Short mmCIF file of C-alpha atoms in Angstrom, two decimals:
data_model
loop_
_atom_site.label_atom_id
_atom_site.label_comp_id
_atom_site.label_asym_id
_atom_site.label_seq_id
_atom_site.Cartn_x
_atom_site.Cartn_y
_atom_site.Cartn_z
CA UNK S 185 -48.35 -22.52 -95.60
CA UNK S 186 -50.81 -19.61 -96.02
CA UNK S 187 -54.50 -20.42 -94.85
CA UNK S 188 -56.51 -20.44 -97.84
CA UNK S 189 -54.09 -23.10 -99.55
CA UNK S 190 -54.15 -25.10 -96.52
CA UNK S 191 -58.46 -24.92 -96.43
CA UNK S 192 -58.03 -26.05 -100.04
CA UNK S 193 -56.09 -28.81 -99.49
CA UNK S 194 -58.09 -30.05 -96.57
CA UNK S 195 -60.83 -29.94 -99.27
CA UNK S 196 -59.31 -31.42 -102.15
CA UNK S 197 -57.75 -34.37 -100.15
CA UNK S 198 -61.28 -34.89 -98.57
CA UNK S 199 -63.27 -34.45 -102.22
CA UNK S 200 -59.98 -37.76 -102.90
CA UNK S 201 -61.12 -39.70 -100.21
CA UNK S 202 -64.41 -41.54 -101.89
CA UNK S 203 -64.09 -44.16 -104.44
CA UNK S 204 -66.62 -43.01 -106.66
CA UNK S 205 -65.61 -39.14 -106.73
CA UNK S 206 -62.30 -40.62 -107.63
CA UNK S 207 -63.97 -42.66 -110.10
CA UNK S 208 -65.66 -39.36 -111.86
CA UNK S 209 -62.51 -37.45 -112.07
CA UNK S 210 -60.98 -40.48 -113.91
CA UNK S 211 -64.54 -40.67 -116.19
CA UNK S 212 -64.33 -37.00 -116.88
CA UNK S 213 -60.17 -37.26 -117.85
CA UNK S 214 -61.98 -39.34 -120.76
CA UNK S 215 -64.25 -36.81 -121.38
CA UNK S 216 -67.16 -34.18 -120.44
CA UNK S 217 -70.48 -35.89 -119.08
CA UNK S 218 -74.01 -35.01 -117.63
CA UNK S 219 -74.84 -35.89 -113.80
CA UNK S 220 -77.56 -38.06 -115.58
CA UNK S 221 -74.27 -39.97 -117.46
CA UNK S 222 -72.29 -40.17 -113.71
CA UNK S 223 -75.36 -41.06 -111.85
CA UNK S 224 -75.97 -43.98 -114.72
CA UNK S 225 -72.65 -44.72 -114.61
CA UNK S 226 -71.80 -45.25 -110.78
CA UNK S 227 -75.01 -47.10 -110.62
CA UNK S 228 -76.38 -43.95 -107.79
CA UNK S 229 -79.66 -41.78 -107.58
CA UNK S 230 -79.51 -38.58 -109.02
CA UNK S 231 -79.42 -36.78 -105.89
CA UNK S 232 -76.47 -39.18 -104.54
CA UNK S 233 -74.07 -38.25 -107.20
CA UNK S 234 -75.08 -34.35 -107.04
CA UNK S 235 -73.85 -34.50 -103.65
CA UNK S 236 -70.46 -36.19 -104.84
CA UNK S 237 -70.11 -33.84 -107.89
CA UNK S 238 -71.04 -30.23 -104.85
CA UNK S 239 -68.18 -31.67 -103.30
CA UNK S 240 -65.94 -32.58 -106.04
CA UNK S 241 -66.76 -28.55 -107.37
CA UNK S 242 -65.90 -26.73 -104.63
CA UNK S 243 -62.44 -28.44 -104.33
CA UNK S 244 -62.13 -26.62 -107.83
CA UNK S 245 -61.39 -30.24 -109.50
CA UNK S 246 -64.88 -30.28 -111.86
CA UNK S 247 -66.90 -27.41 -112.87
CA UNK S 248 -70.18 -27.74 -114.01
CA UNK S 249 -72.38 -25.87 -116.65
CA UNK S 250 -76.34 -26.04 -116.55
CA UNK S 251 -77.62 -26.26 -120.30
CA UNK S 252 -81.39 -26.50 -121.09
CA UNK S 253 -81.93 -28.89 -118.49
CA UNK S 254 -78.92 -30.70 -118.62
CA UNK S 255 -75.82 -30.34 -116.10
CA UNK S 256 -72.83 -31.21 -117.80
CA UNK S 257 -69.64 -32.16 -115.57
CA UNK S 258 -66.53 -31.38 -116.83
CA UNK S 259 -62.65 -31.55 -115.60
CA UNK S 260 -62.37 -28.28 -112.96
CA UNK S 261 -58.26 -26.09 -113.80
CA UNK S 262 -57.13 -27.54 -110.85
CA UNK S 263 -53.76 -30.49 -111.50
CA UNK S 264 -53.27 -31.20 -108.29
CA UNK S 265 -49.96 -29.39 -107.89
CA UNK S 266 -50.28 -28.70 -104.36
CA UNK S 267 -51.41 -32.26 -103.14
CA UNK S 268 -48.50 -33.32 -105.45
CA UNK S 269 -46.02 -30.97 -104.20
CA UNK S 270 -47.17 -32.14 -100.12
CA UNK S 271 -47.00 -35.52 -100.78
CA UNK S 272 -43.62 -35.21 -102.33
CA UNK S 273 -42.49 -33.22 -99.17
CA UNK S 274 -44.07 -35.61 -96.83
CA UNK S 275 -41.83 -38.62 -98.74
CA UNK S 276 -38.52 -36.60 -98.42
CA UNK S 277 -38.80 -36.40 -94.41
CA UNK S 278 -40.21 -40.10 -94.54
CA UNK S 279 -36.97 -40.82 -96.31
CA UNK S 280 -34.37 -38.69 -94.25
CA UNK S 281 -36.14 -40.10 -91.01
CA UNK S 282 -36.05 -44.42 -91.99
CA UNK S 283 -32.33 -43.27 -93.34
CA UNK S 284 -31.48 -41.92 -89.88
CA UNK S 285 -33.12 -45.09 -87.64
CA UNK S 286 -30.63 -47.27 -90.74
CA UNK S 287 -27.69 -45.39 -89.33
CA UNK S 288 -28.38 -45.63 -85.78
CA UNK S 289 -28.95 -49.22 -86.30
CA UNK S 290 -25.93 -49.77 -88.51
CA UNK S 291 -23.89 -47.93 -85.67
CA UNK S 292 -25.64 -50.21 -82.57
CA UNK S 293 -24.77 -53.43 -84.84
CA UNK S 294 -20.99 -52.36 -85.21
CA UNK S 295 -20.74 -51.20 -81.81
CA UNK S 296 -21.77 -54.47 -80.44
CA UNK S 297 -19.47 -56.46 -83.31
CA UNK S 298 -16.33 -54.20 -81.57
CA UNK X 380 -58.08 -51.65 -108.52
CA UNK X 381 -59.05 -53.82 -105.80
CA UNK X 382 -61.57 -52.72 -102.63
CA UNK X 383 -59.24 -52.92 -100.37
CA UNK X 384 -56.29 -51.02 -102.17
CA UNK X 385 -59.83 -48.72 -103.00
CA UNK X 386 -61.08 -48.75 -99.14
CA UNK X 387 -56.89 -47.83 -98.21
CA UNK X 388 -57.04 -44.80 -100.17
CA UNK X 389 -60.04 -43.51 -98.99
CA UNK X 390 -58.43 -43.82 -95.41
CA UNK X 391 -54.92 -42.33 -96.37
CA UNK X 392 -56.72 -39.09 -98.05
CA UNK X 393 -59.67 -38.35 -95.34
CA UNK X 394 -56.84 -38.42 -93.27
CA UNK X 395 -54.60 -36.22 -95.12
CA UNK X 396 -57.95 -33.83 -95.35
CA UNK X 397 -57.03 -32.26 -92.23
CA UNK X 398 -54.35 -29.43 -91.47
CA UNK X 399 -53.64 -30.57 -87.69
CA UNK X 400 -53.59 -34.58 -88.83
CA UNK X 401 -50.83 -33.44 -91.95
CA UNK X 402 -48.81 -31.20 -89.53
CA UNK X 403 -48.65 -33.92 -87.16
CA UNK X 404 -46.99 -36.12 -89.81
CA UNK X 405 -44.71 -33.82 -90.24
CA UNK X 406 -43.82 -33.00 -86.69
CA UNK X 407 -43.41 -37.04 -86.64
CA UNK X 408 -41.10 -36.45 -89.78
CA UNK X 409 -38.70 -34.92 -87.79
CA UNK X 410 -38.64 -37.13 -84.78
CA UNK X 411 -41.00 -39.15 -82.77
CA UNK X 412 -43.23 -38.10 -79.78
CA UNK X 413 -45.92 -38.25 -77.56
CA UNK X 414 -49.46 -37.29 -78.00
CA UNK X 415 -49.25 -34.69 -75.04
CA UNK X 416 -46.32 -33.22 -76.80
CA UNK X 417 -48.02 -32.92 -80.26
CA UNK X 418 -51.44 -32.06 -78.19
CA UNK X 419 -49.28 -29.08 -76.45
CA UNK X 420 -47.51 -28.57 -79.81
CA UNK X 421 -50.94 -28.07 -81.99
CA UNK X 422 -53.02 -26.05 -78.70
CA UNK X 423 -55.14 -29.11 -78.78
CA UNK X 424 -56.92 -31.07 -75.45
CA UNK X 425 -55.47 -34.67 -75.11
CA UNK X 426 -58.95 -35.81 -76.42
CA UNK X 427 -58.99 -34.03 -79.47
CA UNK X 428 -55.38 -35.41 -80.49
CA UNK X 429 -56.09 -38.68 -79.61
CA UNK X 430 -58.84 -38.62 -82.47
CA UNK X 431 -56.71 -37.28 -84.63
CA UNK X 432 -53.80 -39.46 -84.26
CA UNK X 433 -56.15 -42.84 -84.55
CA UNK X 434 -57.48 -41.75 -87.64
CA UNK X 435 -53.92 -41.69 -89.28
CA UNK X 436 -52.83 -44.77 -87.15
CA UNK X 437 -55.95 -46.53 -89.05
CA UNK X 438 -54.71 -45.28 -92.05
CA UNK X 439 -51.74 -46.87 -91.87
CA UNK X 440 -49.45 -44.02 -91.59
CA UNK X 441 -48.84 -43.18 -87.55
CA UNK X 442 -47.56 -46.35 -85.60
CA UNK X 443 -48.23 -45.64 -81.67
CA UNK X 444 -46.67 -47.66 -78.88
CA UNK X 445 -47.47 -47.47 -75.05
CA UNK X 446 -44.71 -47.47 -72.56
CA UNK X 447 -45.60 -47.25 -68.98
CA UNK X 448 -48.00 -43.76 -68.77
CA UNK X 449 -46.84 -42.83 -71.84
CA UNK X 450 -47.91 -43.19 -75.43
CA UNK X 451 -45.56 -42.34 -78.31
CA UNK X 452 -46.14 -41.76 -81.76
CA UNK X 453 -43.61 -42.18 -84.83
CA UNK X 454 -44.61 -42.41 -88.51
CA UNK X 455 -45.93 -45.33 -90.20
CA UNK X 456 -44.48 -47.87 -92.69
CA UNK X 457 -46.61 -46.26 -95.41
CA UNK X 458 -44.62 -43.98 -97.69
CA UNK X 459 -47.87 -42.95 -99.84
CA UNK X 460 -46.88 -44.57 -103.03
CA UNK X 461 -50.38 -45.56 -103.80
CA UNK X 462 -52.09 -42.21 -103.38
CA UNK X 463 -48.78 -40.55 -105.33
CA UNK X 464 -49.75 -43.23 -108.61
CA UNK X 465 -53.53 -42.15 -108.15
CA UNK X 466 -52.80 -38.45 -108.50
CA UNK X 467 -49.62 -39.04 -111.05
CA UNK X 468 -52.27 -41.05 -112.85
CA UNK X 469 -55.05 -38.49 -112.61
CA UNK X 470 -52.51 -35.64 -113.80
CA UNK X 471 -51.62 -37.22 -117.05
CA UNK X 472 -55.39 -37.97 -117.70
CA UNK X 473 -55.75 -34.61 -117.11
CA UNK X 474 -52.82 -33.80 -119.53
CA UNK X 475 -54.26 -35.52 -122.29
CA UNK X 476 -57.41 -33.95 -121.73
CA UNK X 477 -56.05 -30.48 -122.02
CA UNK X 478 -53.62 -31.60 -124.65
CA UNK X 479 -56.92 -32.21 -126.86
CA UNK X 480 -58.80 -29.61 -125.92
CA UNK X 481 -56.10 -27.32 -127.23
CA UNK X 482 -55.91 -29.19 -130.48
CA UNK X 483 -59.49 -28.86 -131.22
CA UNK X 484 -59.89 -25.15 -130.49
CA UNK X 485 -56.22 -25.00 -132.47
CA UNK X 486 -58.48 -26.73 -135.32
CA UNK X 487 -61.17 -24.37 -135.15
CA UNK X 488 -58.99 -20.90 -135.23
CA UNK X 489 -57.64 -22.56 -138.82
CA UNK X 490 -60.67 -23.65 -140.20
CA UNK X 491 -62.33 -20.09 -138.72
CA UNK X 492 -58.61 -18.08 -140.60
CA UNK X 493 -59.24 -20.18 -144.34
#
């Protein structure tokens, strides 16, 4: 895996790993809102959920647009692929490696039947 | 969804945020070893692996076992279905977002063409 994709998934997995940025993402999938809204919303200071929405922006999942003087947050054109297509990776060797420790059990258990 | 599923998935992604701690899964992926061999195997000090591997042991996805000097590691029973629903979730969200945002500027080229 080149470098840059693997600095981006070290930040998008780490911009996943808080509760409430998850909780954003899932508020913005329902539709655009100001930091003022989010910060409201999570029940956070203004400054806290800046902090969450920094992070959440450079891992390219929410871009934000200043207005007046009015931030609004909306879903960044990023879809997860890449998480996605590790974690699917990740489950495939899972699998092929519990299959194999099955089979070597399966062949202990019949050589000990013989 | 419940803290603790909430608290587990913080866990599973901070410690998929890391290049060394997802390379190590997948070294495991392929067989199980030590923590000098993946410290040798990553140009890490002892130290700095064993940080690395307790973080995914406490996130449920590294089992370690000590045998005399020795202390292997070997993946976890976690297969990351809960963090592969919270992205699958997040990408239809995202989807439907999309979906509508195309409709409305679809809308607005008609009206714009009467």
């Amino acid at each position: 895996m080149a470098h840059h994709q693997s600095a981006r998934l070290d930040r998008s997995f780490a911009a996943l790993s808080d509760a409430t940025r998850r909780g954003v993402l899932e508020r913005l999938g329902r539709g655009d809102a100001s930091i003022t809204d989010l910060a409201a919303r999570f029940e956070m200071t203004l400054t806290g959920m800046k902090k969450h929405v920094s992070l959440l922006e450079e891992a390219g999942l929410v871009i934000t647009k200043k207005v007046g003087r009015v931030r609004t947050c909306k879903l960044g054109p990023r879809r997860l692929e890449d998480e996605t297509a590790w974690i699917e990776r990740y489950r495939q060797l899972w699998d092929a490696r519990f299959d194999a420790l099955d089979e070597l059990v399966q062949t202990l258990t019949n050589k000990e039947g013989q």
